PDB file of C-alpha atoms in Angstrom:
ATOM      1  CA  UNK A   8     115.509 221.348 -39.938  1.00 34.00           C
ATOM      2  CA  UNK A   9     116.166 218.687 -37.323  1.00 37.00           C
ATOM      3  CA  UNK A  10     112.965 216.694 -37.086  1.00 34.00           C
ATOM      4  CA  UNK A  11     111.035 215.230 -39.967  1.00 33.00           C
ATOM      5  CA  UNK A  12     107.367 214.468 -39.639  1.00 34.00           C
ATOM      6  CA  UNK A  13     107.977 210.924 -38.448  1.00 31.00           C
ATOM      7  CA  UNK A  14     111.736 210.597 -38.092  1.00 33.00           C
ATOM      8  CA  UNK A  15     114.776 212.286 -36.672  1.00 39.00           C
ATOM      9  CA  UNK A  16     117.130 213.744 -39.254  1.00 58.00           C
ATOM     10  CA  UNK A  17     120.886 213.851 -39.030  1.00 75.00           C
ATOM     11  CA  UNK A  18     122.270 216.656 -36.830  1.00 86.00           C
ATOM     12  CA  UNK A  19     125.494 218.564 -37.484  1.00 91.00           C
ATOM     13  CA  UNK A  20     127.038 216.495 -34.683  1.00 89.00           C
ATOM     14  CA  UNK A  21     126.051 213.312 -36.509  1.00 84.00           C
ATOM     15  CA  UNK A  22     127.548 214.628 -39.757  1.00 88.00           C
ATOM     16  CA  UNK A  23     130.914 215.150 -38.032  1.00 91.00           C
ATOM     17  CA  UNK A  24     130.593 211.953 -35.929  1.00 87.00           C
ATOM     18  CA  UNK A  25     131.074 213.736 -32.602  1.00 89.00           C
ATOM     19  CA  UNK A  26     129.074 213.875 -29.391  1.00 87.00           C
ATOM     20  CA  UNK A  27     127.007 216.951 -28.626  1.00 87.00           C
ATOM     21  CA  UNK A  28     129.339 217.881 -25.778  1.00 88.00           C
ATOM     22  CA  UNK A  29     132.460 217.575 -27.952  1.00 90.00           C
ATOM     23  CA  UNK A  30     135.199 220.152 -27.507  1.00 93.00           C
ATOM     24  CA  UNK A  31     136.243 222.526 -30.275  1.00 94.00           C
ATOM     25  CA  UNK A  32     139.393 220.414 -30.834  1.00 95.00           C
ATOM     26  CA  UNK A  33     137.364 217.196 -31.194  1.00 94.00           C
ATOM     27  CA  UNK A  34     135.043 218.891 -33.692  1.00 94.00           C
ATOM     28  CA  UNK A  35     137.979 220.350 -35.633  1.00 95.00           C
ATOM     29  CA  UNK A  36     139.791 216.996 -35.815  1.00 95.00           C
ATOM     30  CA  UNK A  37     136.663 215.213 -37.024  1.00 92.00           C
ATOM     31  CA  UNK A  38     135.968 217.982 -39.555  1.00 94.00           C
ATOM     32  CA  UNK A  39     139.472 217.761 -41.020  1.00 93.00           C
ATOM     33  CA  UNK A  40     139.199 214.014 -41.411  1.00 92.00           C
ATOM     34  CA  UNK A  41     135.734 214.198 -42.986  1.00 90.00           C
ATOM     35  CA  UNK A  42     136.605 217.033 -45.342  1.00 90.00           C
ATOM     36  CA  UNK A  43     139.588 215.084 -46.667  1.00 87.00           C
ATOM     37  CA  UNK A  44     137.440 212.013 -47.260  1.00 84.00           C
ATOM     38  CA  UNK A  45     134.726 213.893 -49.170  1.00 82.00           C
ATOM     39  CA  UNK A  46     136.673 216.677 -50.908  1.00 79.00           C
ATOM     40  CA  UNK A  47     135.675 216.911 -54.614  1.00 77.00           C
ATOM     41  CA  UNK A  48     139.298 217.096 -55.827  1.00 74.00           C
ATOM     42  CA  UNK A  49     140.152 213.882 -54.018  1.00 70.00           C
ATOM     43  CA  UNK A  50     137.029 212.210 -55.352  1.00 60.00           C
ATOM     44  CA  UNK A  51     137.894 213.342 -58.885  1.00 61.00           C
ATOM     45  CA  UNK A  52     141.323 211.670 -58.642  1.00 58.00           C
ATOM     46  CA  UNK A  53     139.716 208.416 -57.541  1.00 55.00           C
ATOM     47  CA  UNK A  54     137.468 208.422 -60.558  1.00 52.00           C
ATOM     48  CA  UNK A  55     139.252 210.143 -63.461  1.00 51.00           C
ATOM     49  CA  UNK A  56     136.738 209.239 -66.130  1.00 45.00           C
ATOM     50  CA  UNK A  57     133.478 209.674 -64.247  1.00 51.00           C
ATOM     51  CA  UNK A  58     132.073 212.558 -62.233  1.00 52.00           C
ATOM     52  CA  UNK A  59     132.197 212.141 -58.462  1.00 51.00           C
ATOM     53  CA  UNK A  60     129.057 210.645 -57.037  1.00 69.00           C
ATOM     54  CA  UNK A  61     126.292 213.174 -56.239  1.00 74.00           C
ATOM     55  CA  UNK A  62     125.794 211.711 -52.748  1.00 76.00           C
ATOM     56  CA  UNK A  63     129.474 212.243 -51.921  1.00 79.00           C
ATOM     57  CA  UNK A  64     129.262 215.876 -53.040  1.00 83.00           C
ATOM     58  CA  UNK A  65     126.196 216.335 -50.847  1.00 86.00           C
ATOM     59  CA  UNK A  66     128.087 214.793 -47.953  1.00 86.00           C
ATOM     60  CA  UNK A  67     130.968 217.227 -48.526  1.00 89.00           C
ATOM     61  CA  UNK A  68     128.528 220.163 -48.379  1.00 91.00           C
ATOM     62  CA  UNK A  69     126.953 218.797 -45.182  1.00 91.00           C
ATOM     63  CA  UNK A  70     130.393 218.529 -43.572  1.00 93.00           C
ATOM     64  CA  UNK A  71     131.153 222.123 -44.602  1.00 94.00           C
ATOM     65  CA  UNK A  72     127.844 223.387 -43.198  1.00 94.00           C
ATOM     66  CA  UNK A  73     128.283 221.471 -39.943  1.00 94.00           C
ATOM     67  CA  UNK A  74     131.753 222.981 -39.505  1.00 95.00           C
ATOM     68  CA  UNK A  75     130.462 226.495 -40.224  1.00 95.00           C
ATOM     69  CA  UNK A  76     127.886 226.157 -37.442  1.00 94.00           C
ATOM     70  CA  UNK A  77     129.831 224.173 -34.836  1.00 95.00           C
ATOM     71  CA  UNK A  78     133.175 225.968 -35.176  1.00 94.00           C
ATOM     72  CA  UNK A  79     131.702 229.310 -34.092  1.00 93.00           C
ATOM     73  CA  UNK A  80     130.716 229.403 -30.404  1.00 90.00           C
ATOM     74  CA  UNK A  81     127.810 231.824 -30.998  1.00 90.00           C
ATOM     75  CA  UNK A  82     126.285 229.894 -33.887  1.00 90.00           C
ATOM     76  CA  UNK A  83     126.841 226.620 -32.018  1.00 90.00           C
ATOM     77  CA  UNK A  84     124.992 227.959 -28.958  1.00 89.00           C
ATOM     78  CA  UNK A  85     122.050 228.991 -31.150  1.00 88.00           C
ATOM     79  CA  UNK A  86     122.086 225.632 -32.937  1.00 87.00           C
ATOM     80  CA  UNK A  87     122.202 223.720 -29.622  1.00 85.00           C
ATOM     81  CA  UNK A  88     119.273 225.768 -28.338  1.00 81.00           C
ATOM     82  CA  UNK A  89     117.252 225.019 -31.489  1.00 81.00           C
ATOM     83  CA  UNK A  90     118.187 221.343 -31.226  1.00 80.00           C
ATOM     84  CA  UNK A  91     116.962 221.135 -27.624  1.00 77.00           C
ATOM     85  CA  UNK A  92     113.766 223.008 -28.506  1.00 74.00           C
ATOM     86  CA  UNK A  93     113.037 220.702 -31.441  1.00 73.00           C
ATOM     87  CA  UNK A  94     113.397 217.691 -29.192  1.00 69.00           C
ATOM     88  CA  UNK A  95     110.977 219.197 -26.694  1.00 66.00           C
ATOM     89  CA  UNK A  96     108.454 219.861 -29.484  1.00 64.00           C
ATOM     90  CA  UNK A  97     107.878 216.126 -30.038  1.00 66.00           C
ATOM     91  CA  UNK A  98     104.149 215.486 -29.685  1.00 73.00           C
ATOM     92  CA  UNK A  99     103.517 213.237 -26.709  1.00 77.00           C
ATOM     93  CA  UNK A 100     100.345 211.962 -25.054  1.00 77.00           C
ATOM     94  CA  UNK A 101     101.658 212.619 -21.563  1.00 84.00           C
ATOM     95  CA  UNK A 102     104.652 213.772 -19.549  1.00 85.00           C
ATOM     96  CA  UNK A 103     105.536 211.355 -16.763  1.00 87.00           C
ATOM     97  CA  UNK A 104     108.318 211.080 -14.239  1.00 82.00           C
ATOM     98  CA  UNK A 105     110.411 208.015 -13.550  1.00 78.00           C
ATOM     99  CA  UNK A 106     108.610 207.643 -10.249  1.00 80.00           C
ATOM    100  CA  UNK A 107     105.433 206.882 -12.266  1.00 86.00           C
ATOM    101  CA  UNK A 108     107.101 203.891 -13.928  1.00 86.00           C
ATOM    102  CA  UNK A 109     107.201 200.325 -12.668  1.00 87.00           C
ATOM    103  CA  UNK A 110     110.635 198.690 -12.349  1.00 85.00           C
ATOM    104  CA  UNK A 111     111.239 194.978 -12.793  1.00 86.00           C
ATOM    105  CA  UNK A 112     114.605 193.246 -12.458  1.00 82.00           C
ATOM    106  CA  UNK A 113     114.847 190.428 -15.015  1.00 82.00           C
ATOM    107  CA  UNK A 114     118.377 189.440 -14.017  1.00 81.00           C
ATOM    108  CA  UNK A 115     119.968 190.504 -17.296  1.00 83.00           C
ATOM    109  CA  UNK A 116     118.605 194.025 -17.203  1.00 85.00           C
ATOM    110  CA  UNK A 117     116.182 196.188 -15.290  1.00 85.00           C
ATOM    111  CA  UNK A 118     113.004 197.102 -17.142  1.00 88.00           C
ATOM    112  CA  UNK A 119     111.013 200.294 -16.625  1.00 87.00           C
ATOM    113  CA  UNK A 120     107.478 200.432 -17.984  1.00 89.00           C
ATOM    114  CA  UNK A 121     104.301 202.504 -17.842  1.00 92.00           C
ATOM    115  CA  UNK A 122     100.861 201.363 -19.001  1.00 93.00           C
ATOM    116  CA  UNK A 123      99.373 203.040 -22.062  1.00 92.00           C
ATOM    117  CA  UNK A 124      95.676 203.832 -22.562  1.00 91.00           C
ATOM    118  CA  UNK A 125      95.505 201.007 -25.125  1.00 91.00           C
ATOM    119  CA  UNK A 126      96.560 198.450 -22.501  1.00 92.00           C
ATOM    120  CA  UNK A 127     100.087 197.856 -23.769  1.00 93.00           C
ATOM    121  CA  UNK A 128     103.186 199.504 -22.266  1.00 92.00           C
ATOM    122  CA  UNK A 129     105.749 202.219 -22.815  1.00 90.00           C
ATOM    123  CA  UNK A 130     108.999 200.425 -22.084  1.00 88.00           C
ATOM    124  CA  UNK A 131     112.727 200.992 -21.727  1.00 86.00           C
ATOM    125  CA  UNK A 132     115.397 198.788 -20.165  1.00 85.00           C
ATOM    126  CA  UNK A 133     118.665 199.551 -18.378  1.00 83.00           C
ATOM    127  CA  UNK A 134     120.720 198.550 -21.432  1.00 82.00           C
ATOM    128  CA  UNK A 135     118.965 201.143 -23.614  1.00 81.00           C
ATOM    129  CA  UNK A 136     119.266 203.755 -20.860  1.00 78.00           C
ATOM    130  CA  UNK A 137     122.985 202.987 -20.642  1.00 76.00           C
ATOM    131  CA  UNK A 138     123.379 203.787 -24.340  1.00 72.00           C
ATOM    132  CA  UNK A 139     121.655 207.136 -23.651  1.00 70.00           C
ATOM    133  CA  UNK A 140     124.074 208.041 -20.848  1.00 69.00           C
ATOM    134  CA  UNK A 141     122.087 206.872 -17.811  1.00 75.00           C
ATOM    135  CA  UNK A 142     123.187 204.442 -15.162  1.00 78.00           C
ATOM    136  CA  UNK A 143     120.873 202.218 -13.087  1.00 77.00           C
ATOM    137  CA  UNK A 144     122.344 200.947  -9.816  1.00 77.00           C
ATOM    138  CA  UNK A 145     120.588 198.439  -7.569  1.00 77.00           C
ATOM    139  CA  UNK A 146     120.736 198.608  -3.777  1.00 76.00           C
ATOM    140  CA  UNK A 147     118.418 196.000  -2.266  1.00 75.00           C
ATOM    141  CA  UNK A 148     114.845 196.976  -3.205  1.00 75.00           C
ATOM    142  CA  UNK A 149     115.932 200.420  -4.386  1.00 74.00           C
ATOM    143  CA  UNK A 150     117.164 201.521  -7.800  1.00 75.00           C
ATOM    144  CA  UNK A 151     119.273 204.636  -8.222  1.00 74.00           C
ATOM    145  CA  UNK A 152     119.120 206.241 -11.659  1.00 72.00           C
ATOM    146  CA  UNK A 153     121.959 208.606 -12.488  1.00 70.00           C
ATOM    147  CA  UNK A 154     122.525 210.732 -15.565  1.00 66.00           C
ATOM    148  CA  UNK A 155     126.244 210.950 -16.200  1.00 61.00           C
ATOM    149  CA  UNK A 156     126.296 214.707 -16.899  1.00 56.00           C
ATOM    150  CA  UNK A 157     123.899 215.406 -13.967  1.00 49.00           C
ATOM    151  CA  UNK A 158     121.593 217.748 -15.881  1.00 51.00           C
ATOM    152  CA  UNK A 159     117.829 217.158 -16.125  1.00 54.00           C
ATOM    153  CA  UNK A 160     116.702 215.497 -19.341  1.00 66.00           C
ATOM    154  CA  UNK A 161     113.854 213.602 -20.936  1.00 72.00           C
ATOM    155  CA  UNK A 162     113.380 210.472 -23.024  1.00 77.00           C
ATOM    156  CA  UNK A 163     110.453 209.941 -25.411  1.00 81.00           C
ATOM    157  CA  UNK A 164     109.107 206.378 -25.406  1.00 86.00           C
ATOM    158  CA  UNK A 165     106.680 204.893 -27.955  1.00 87.00           C
ATOM    159  CA  UNK A 166     103.916 202.510 -26.954  1.00 88.00           C
ATOM    160  CA  UNK A 167     104.455 198.870 -27.896  1.00 87.00           C
ATOM    161  CA  UNK A 168     101.138 198.709 -29.808  1.00 90.00           C
ATOM    162  CA  UNK A 169      99.636 202.081 -30.661  1.00 88.00           C
ATOM    163  CA  UNK A 170     101.092 205.346 -31.954  1.00 85.00           C
ATOM    164  CA  UNK A 171     101.110 207.196 -28.607  1.00 88.00           C
ATOM    165  CA  UNK A 172     104.334 208.404 -26.997  1.00 87.00           C
ATOM    166  CA  UNK A 173     105.201 209.630 -23.505  1.00 86.00           C
ATOM    167  CA  UNK A 174     108.002 211.911 -22.412  1.00 82.00           C
ATOM    168  CA  UNK A 175     109.749 210.592 -19.313  1.00 81.00           C
ATOM    169  CA  UNK A 176     111.225 213.477 -17.346  1.00 76.00           C
ATOM    170  CA  UNK A 177     114.517 212.481 -15.755  1.00 71.00           C
ATOM    171  CA  UNK A 178     116.153 214.402 -12.958  1.00 64.00           C
ATOM    172  CA  UNK A 179     119.543 213.276 -11.700  1.00 55.00           C
ATOM    173  CA  UNK A 180     119.826 210.846  -8.800  1.00 56.00           C
ATOM    174  CA  UNK A 181     116.291 209.424  -8.615  1.00 57.00           C
ATOM    175  CA  UNK A 182     115.584 206.461  -6.362  1.00 56.00           C
ATOM    176  CA  UNK A 183     112.952 203.943  -7.498  1.00 59.00           C
ATOM    177  CA  UNK A 184     111.551 200.837  -5.819  1.00 57.00           C
ATOM    178  CA  UNK A 185     111.618 197.475  -7.549  1.00 57.00           C
ATOM    179  CA  UNK A 186     108.212 195.864  -7.988  1.00 52.00           C
ATOM    180  CA  UNK A 187     108.961 192.341  -6.737  1.00 40.00           C
ATOM    181  CA  UNK A 188     105.507 190.873  -7.346  1.00 34.00           C
ATOM    182  CA  UNK A 189     105.614 191.078 -11.166  1.00 38.00           C
TER     183      UNK A 189
END
């Protein structure tokens, strides 16, 4: 449903181009815009002689299905629960906490890494964490990591060389020390 064997598939939130914490109004507005863009009657007018493209019809059906699920608070709650569960089901070699990771300040960004069994590293930097909704703040030799919505979460990181992955468990407001000797 949500996860393929090796890749993440598009969620209903992705289909409607909204964030997972979007309000009903935001979802409705995005749905209305998308449904107008992909409606078969509109597509037929654009191309009088040819049938509308199969991919555009499929997109229309995806938009419809996403709206059916996300517009109803009960079905949305079930969907969100399944989405969270599917993300937790990712096969990982180990669960680690941020405190287990080494932090290095490169000037441009702060890097967090953890050594893999193969000798390479699991790695994420502050720029990538920022895109995921986390903020890294430096105070002397200490780093404060904050998640903007303040709920516990996790991030799965792949190794730089092998196929292993780790799940980094993130609790809000964690303080880390910078490793100055690296």
